[in-house]
mmCIF file of C-alpha atoms in Angstrom:
data_model
loop_
_atom_site.group_PDB
_atom_site.id
_atom_site.type_symbol
_atom_site.label_atom_id
_atom_site.label_comp_id
_atom_site.label_asym_id
_atom_site.label_seq_id
_atom_site.Cartn_x
_atom_site.Cartn_y
_atom_site.Cartn_z
ATOM 1 C CA ALA A 1 81.923 111.975 121.565
ATOM 2 C CA GLN A 2 81.732 112.859 117.713
ATOM 3 C CA SER A 3 83.208 110.085 114.879
ATOM 4 C CA VAL A 4 83.517 110.317 111.469
ATOM 5 C CA THR A 5 83.073 107.090 109.143
ATOM 6 C CA GLN A 6 84.408 106.960 105.593
ATOM 7 C CA PRO A 7 83.525 103.882 104.490
ATOM 8 C CA ASP A 8 85.306 103.257 101.489
ATOM 9 C CA ILE A 9 89.414 103.168 101.656
ATOM 10 C CA HIS A 10 90.059 102.954 98.186
ATOM 11 C CA ILE A 11 87.968 104.593 94.904
ATOM 12 C CA THR A 12 89.053 104.470 91.475
ATOM 13 C CA VAL A 13 87.170 106.190 88.888
ATOM 14 C CA SER A 14 87.930 106.612 85.050
ATOM 15 C CA GLU A 15 89.012 110.338 84.116
ATOM 16 C CA GLY A 16 85.927 112.232 83.214
ATOM 17 C CA ALA A 17 83.781 110.026 85.186
ATOM 18 C CA SER A 18 80.906 111.176 87.917
ATOM 19 C CA LEU A 19 82.416 110.869 91.453
ATOM 20 C CA GLU A 20 80.868 110.413 95.027
ATOM 21 C CA LEU A 21 82.576 109.879 98.009
ATOM 22 C CA ARG A 22 80.850 108.858 101.631
ATOM 23 C CA CYS A 23 81.146 110.396 104.668
ATOM 24 C CA ASN A 24 78.876 109.514 107.948
ATOM 25 C CA TYR A 25 79.229 111.474 111.458
ATOM 26 C CA SER A 26 78.133 111.029 114.763
ATOM 27 C CA TYR A 27 77.645 113.584 116.806
ATOM 28 C CA GLY A 28 75.126 114.946 119.173
ATOM 29 C CA ALA A 29 74.161 118.676 118.033
ATOM 30 C CA THR A 30 74.830 120.406 115.152
ATOM 31 C CA PRO A 31 77.464 119.083 113.223
ATOM 32 C CA TYR A 32 80.284 121.766 111.701
ATOM 33 C CA LEU A 33 81.368 119.319 108.988
ATOM 34 C CA PHE A 34 84.711 119.439 106.535
ATOM 35 C CA TRP A 35 86.280 117.928 103.855
ATOM 36 C CA TYR A 36 90.136 118.261 103.174
ATOM 37 C CA VAL A 37 92.235 116.623 100.379
ATOM 38 C CA GLN A 38 95.709 115.906 100.842
ATOM 39 C CA SER A 39 98.210 115.133 98.060
ATOM 40 C CA PRO A 40 100.817 112.862 98.756
ATOM 41 C CA GLY A 41 103.727 114.253 100.858
ATOM 42 C CA GLN A 42 101.900 117.513 101.512
ATOM 43 C CA GLY A 43 99.534 118.835 104.393
ATOM 44 C CA LEU A 44 95.778 119.133 103.554
ATOM 45 C CA GLN A 45 94.162 121.712 101.868
ATOM 46 C CA LEU A 46 90.301 122.687 102.655
ATOM 47 C CA LEU A 47 87.909 121.854 99.984
ATOM 48 C CA LEU A 48 84.462 123.201 101.324
ATOM 49 C CA LYS A 49 82.678 123.422 105.035
ATOM 50 C CA TYR A 50 79.314 122.869 106.119
ATOM 51 C CA PHE A 51 78.286 125.363 109.291
ATOM 52 C CA SER A 52 74.578 126.303 108.222
ATOM 53 C CA GLY A 53 72.377 127.663 105.934
ATOM 54 C CA ASP A 54 71.867 125.207 102.390
ATOM 55 C CA THR A 55 72.594 121.991 102.497
ATOM 56 C CA LEU A 56 74.432 121.824 99.372
ATOM 57 C CA VAL A 57 77.854 123.613 99.647
ATOM 58 C CA GLN A 58 79.911 124.049 96.956
ATOM 59 C CA GLY A 59 83.643 124.364 97.038
ATOM 60 C CA ILE A 60 87.112 124.480 95.637
ATOM 61 C CA LYS A 61 88.342 122.619 92.506
ATOM 62 C CA GLY A 62 84.392 121.961 91.314
ATOM 63 C CA PHE A 63 83.843 119.811 94.566
ATOM 64 C CA GLU A 64 80.312 119.842 96.520
ATOM 65 C CA ALA A 65 78.796 118.489 99.337
ATOM 66 C CA GLU A 66 75.179 117.732 100.497
ATOM 67 C CA PHE A 67 74.828 117.993 104.005
ATOM 68 C CA LYS A 68 71.793 115.297 104.877
ATOM 69 C CA ARG A 69 70.888 115.374 108.665
ATOM 70 C CA SER A 70 68.712 112.591 108.402
ATOM 71 C CA GLN A 71 71.114 110.263 107.238
ATOM 72 C CA SER A 72 73.446 111.708 109.284
ATOM 73 C CA SER A 73 75.614 111.918 106.034
ATOM 74 C CA PHE A 74 77.802 114.803 104.173
ATOM 75 C CA ASN A 75 79.117 112.915 101.019
ATOM 76 C CA LEU A 76 81.528 114.882 98.678
ATOM 77 C CA ARG A 77 80.497 114.799 94.928
ATOM 78 C CA LYS A 78 82.323 115.849 91.537
ATOM 79 C CA PRO A 79 80.644 116.043 87.920
ATOM 80 C CA SER A 80 83.735 114.918 86.139
ATOM 81 C CA VAL A 81 86.847 113.950 87.495
ATOM 82 C CA HIS A 82 90.200 114.960 86.649
ATOM 83 C CA TRP A 83 93.677 112.982 86.760
ATOM 84 C CA SER A 84 94.945 115.817 89.197
ATOM 85 C CA ASP A 85 91.940 114.984 91.698
ATOM 86 C CA ALA A 86 93.899 111.912 92.459
ATOM 87 C CA ALA A 87 94.448 112.115 96.199
ATOM 88 C CA GLU A 88 93.617 111.484 99.870
ATOM 89 C CA TYR A 89 90.323 112.695 100.633
ATOM 90 C CA PHE A 90 89.893 113.393 104.727
ATOM 91 C CA CYS A 91 85.888 114.044 105.987
ATOM 92 C CA ALA A 92 86.218 115.694 109.728
ATOM 93 C CA VAL A 93 83.675 117.206 112.057
ATOM 94 C CA ALA A 94 84.444 119.899 114.260
ATOM 95 C CA ASP A 95 84.146 120.059 118.217
ATOM 96 C CA THR A 96 82.830 123.112 118.976
ATOM 97 C CA GLY A 97 83.990 122.679 122.705
ATOM 98 C CA ARG A 98 87.732 122.240 121.644
ATOM 99 C CA ARG A 99 87.481 123.796 118.304
ATOM 100 C CA ALA A 100 89.548 120.743 116.831
ATOM 101 C CA LEU A 101 88.614 118.318 114.430
ATOM 102 C CA THR A 102 87.799 114.459 114.431
ATOM 103 C CA PHE A 103 88.985 112.887 110.981
ATOM 104 C CA GLY A 104 87.560 109.806 108.975
ATOM 105 C CA SER A 105 90.139 107.681 108.321
ATOM 106 C CA GLY A 106 90.567 108.897 104.521
ATOM 107 C CA THR A 107 89.511 107.532 101.084
ATOM 108 C CA ARG A 108 91.939 107.178 98.761
ATOM 109 C CA LEU A 109 91.215 108.300 94.787
ATOM 110 C CA GLN A 110 92.826 106.676 91.928
ATOM 111 C CA VAL A 111 92.132 108.262 88.397
ATOM 112 C CA GLN A 112 92.555 105.869 85.656
ATOM 113 C CA PRO A 113 93.259 107.679 82.392
ATOM 114 C CA GLU B 1 93.689 131.399 103.795
ATOM 115 C CA ALA B 2 96.420 130.837 106.143
ATOM 116 C CA ASP B 3 100.124 130.928 105.577
ATOM 117 C CA ILE B 4 101.640 128.135 107.718
ATOM 118 C CA TYR B 5 104.753 127.285 107.411
ATOM 119 C CA GLN B 6 106.878 123.830 108.955
ATOM 120 C CA THR B 7 110.395 122.827 109.537
ATOM 121 C CA PRO B 8 111.830 120.751 108.276
ATOM 122 C CA ARG B 9 109.844 118.961 105.773
ATOM 123 C CA TYR B 10 111.838 115.757 106.331
ATOM 124 C CA LEU B 11 113.889 114.589 109.428
ATOM 125 C CA VAL B 12 115.723 111.272 110.083
ATOM 126 C CA ILE B 13 117.491 110.931 113.368
ATOM 127 C CA GLY B 14 118.818 108.393 116.010
ATOM 128 C CA THR B 15 117.190 106.986 118.775
ATOM 129 C CA GLY B 16 117.797 109.315 121.895
ATOM 130 C CA LYS B 17 118.375 112.739 120.078
ATOM 131 C CA LYS B 18 115.979 115.711 121.044
ATOM 132 C CA ILE B 19 114.175 117.368 118.110
ATOM 133 C CA THR B 20 111.738 120.077 118.087
ATOM 134 C CA LEU B 21 109.602 120.913 115.425
ATOM 135 C CA GLU B 22 108.618 124.262 114.112
ATOM 136 C CA CYS B 23 105.525 125.955 113.176
ATOM 137 C CA SER B 24 104.783 129.505 112.428
ATOM 138 C CA GLN B 25 101.792 131.048 110.823
ATOM 139 C CA THR B 26 101.715 134.662 109.703
ATOM 140 C CA MET B 27 97.692 135.238 109.739
ATOM 141 C CA GLY B 28 97.709 136.175 113.570
ATOM 142 C CA HIS B 29 95.179 133.030 114.495
ATOM 143 C CA ASP B 30 94.668 132.756 117.931
ATOM 144 C CA LYS B 31 94.278 128.420 117.768
ATOM 145 C CA MET B 32 96.913 126.135 116.759
ATOM 146 C CA TYR B 33 97.520 122.736 116.959
ATOM 147 C CA TRP B 34 99.296 119.608 116.327
ATOM 148 C CA TYR B 35 98.011 116.508 114.334
ATOM 149 C CA GLN B 36 99.701 113.315 114.020
ATOM 150 C CA GLN B 37 99.298 111.134 110.963
ATOM 151 C CA ASP B 38 100.523 107.254 110.520
ATOM 152 C CA PRO B 39 100.894 106.509 106.571
ATOM 153 C CA GLY B 40 97.486 105.786 105.248
ATOM 154 C CA MET B 41 95.658 106.651 108.248
ATOM 155 C CA GLU B 42 93.398 109.484 109.716
ATOM 156 C CA LEU B 43 94.902 112.425 111.864
ATOM 157 C CA HIS B 44 95.064 112.380 115.560
ATOM 158 C CA LEU B 45 94.962 115.542 117.919
ATOM 159 C CA ILE B 46 97.880 115.613 119.926
ATOM 160 C CA HIS B 47 98.175 119.273 121.563
ATOM 161 C CA TYR B 48 96.358 122.380 120.893
ATOM 162 C CA SER B 49 96.755 125.923 122.220
ATOM 163 C CA TYR B 50 94.095 128.892 122.641
ATOM 164 C CA GLY B 51 96.553 131.645 122.525
ATOM 165 C CA VAL B 52 99.841 132.453 124.046
ATOM 166 C CA ASN B 53 100.913 130.936 127.111
ATOM 167 C CA SER B 54 98.013 128.301 126.762
ATOM 168 C CA THR B 55 98.352 124.672 125.590
ATOM 169 C CA GLU B 56 96.611 121.348 126.078
ATOM 170 C CA LYS B 57 96.858 118.007 125.185
ATOM 171 C CA GLY B 58 94.686 116.537 122.511
ATOM 172 C CA ASP B 59 93.062 113.187 122.293
ATOM 173 C CA LEU B 60 96.162 111.006 120.956
ATOM 174 C CA SER B 61 98.752 110.242 123.940
ATOM 175 C CA SER B 62 102.201 111.807 123.140
ATOM 176 C CA GLU B 63 105.524 111.753 124.984
ATOM 177 C CA SER B 64 106.043 115.389 122.634
ATOM 178 C CA THR B 65 105.487 118.701 124.541
ATOM 179 C CA VAL B 66 104.615 122.460 123.113
ATOM 180 C CA SER B 67 104.812 125.619 123.987
ATOM 181 C CA ARG B 68 103.244 128.804 122.790
ATOM 182 C CA ILE B 69 105.446 132.006 123.623
ATOM 183 C CA ARG B 70 104.289 134.231 120.455
ATOM 184 C CA THR B 71 101.010 134.174 118.853
ATOM 185 C CA GLU B 72 102.421 132.684 115.586
ATOM 186 C CA HIS B 73 105.092 130.440 116.805
ATOM 187 C CA PHE B 74 103.956 126.893 117.930
ATOM 188 C CA PRO B 75 106.933 124.495 118.330
ATOM 189 C CA LEU B 76 106.891 120.878 119.079
ATOM 190 C CA THR B 77 109.375 119.130 121.103
ATOM 191 C CA LEU B 78 110.407 115.471 121.874
ATOM 192 C CA GLU B 79 113.313 115.101 124.431
ATOM 193 C CA SER B 80 114.166 111.407 123.493
ATOM 194 C CA ALA B 81 113.104 110.033 119.879
ATOM 195 C CA ARG B 82 112.461 106.834 119.358
ATOM 196 C CA PRO B 83 111.105 104.686 116.393
ATOM 197 C CA SER B 84 107.920 104.984 117.564
ATOM 198 C CA HIS B 85 107.467 108.188 116.845
ATOM 199 C CA THR B 86 108.062 107.750 113.530
ATOM 200 C CA SER B 87 105.309 109.599 111.632
ATOM 201 C CA GLN B 88 103.903 112.619 110.092
ATOM 202 C CA TYR B 89 103.360 115.597 112.383
ATOM 203 C CA LEU B 90 100.966 118.773 110.727
ATOM 204 C CA CYS B 91 100.424 121.783 112.131
ATOM 205 C CA ALA B 92 97.494 123.641 111.720
ATOM 206 C CA SER B 93 95.787 126.923 112.979
ATOM 207 C CA SER B 94 92.347 128.703 113.220
ATOM 208 C CA VAL B 95 90.685 131.545 114.108
ATOM 209 C CA THR B 96 87.498 132.262 116.097
ATOM 210 C CA SER B 97 84.985 132.738 114.321
ATOM 211 C CA GLY B 98 81.124 133.661 114.798
ATOM 212 C CA GLY B 99 79.507 130.518 113.039
ATOM 213 C CA GLY B 100 80.269 128.062 115.983
ATOM 214 C CA ALA B 101 83.078 126.422 114.744
ATOM 215 C CA ASP B 102 86.653 127.380 113.668
ATOM 216 C CA THR B 103 88.003 126.423 109.913
ATOM 217 C CA GLN B 104 91.621 125.050 110.350
ATOM 218 C CA TYR B 105 94.295 125.583 107.772
ATOM 219 C CA PHE B 106 97.156 123.191 107.967
ATOM 220 C CA GLY B 107 100.740 123.377 107.361
ATOM 221 C CA PRO B 108 102.435 120.835 104.594
ATOM 222 C CA GLY B 109 103.932 118.740 107.394
ATOM 223 C CA THR B 110 107.020 117.267 108.819
ATOM 224 C CA ARG B 111 107.724 113.667 107.947
ATOM 225 C CA LEU B 112 110.096 112.369 110.905
ATOM 226 C CA THR B 113 111.849 108.933 110.795
ATOM 227 C CA VAL B 114 113.679 107.646 113.945
ATOM 228 C CA LEU B 115 116.147 104.861 113.147
#
């Protein structure tokens, strides 16, 4: 069965600093990977996804992620964080059989002024 | 992007009550899902549906039931709520795509508290 690991439970960065959130997956076939963001009390918003092709994927709000098959990773990056980026970030891998998602435990991002 | 609506957004209810959490989407997506999320935790799939009259249980065992009588509507019902059902319930939908995996779009969630 597939699994997703987000090693960092909580990250704090200063506004304007760069950000990298880690995600490692375990999946036997070609992975379909997603990053979602969840603001407090809200549902999940899709940031970006990787299905195939270029391993560097651009998303909304200035986020990007790089798929590295050799490291089984799909890390999320942003060059300059804004205070509004404070939220919970979830990495997920798709189960292409059921078309459902398996989520990591999430990384909570705090942004300091 | 899909428009997915969940009602109510917040619900506080006593033990033993029957409740139905509503989920509707207006994009005609064939697949719909229910996830359960405890505070600060990951989401766990509890139900999914491939289309009308099709429902399956997910990875996390749940005492809730679902129905899919119309494409746009996927309600979740608890016949007798208990404090252990206190959680956030997120609904999602997706459309079959040719890329090998669907993209799921989520509603705002229902936060349920059972006293």
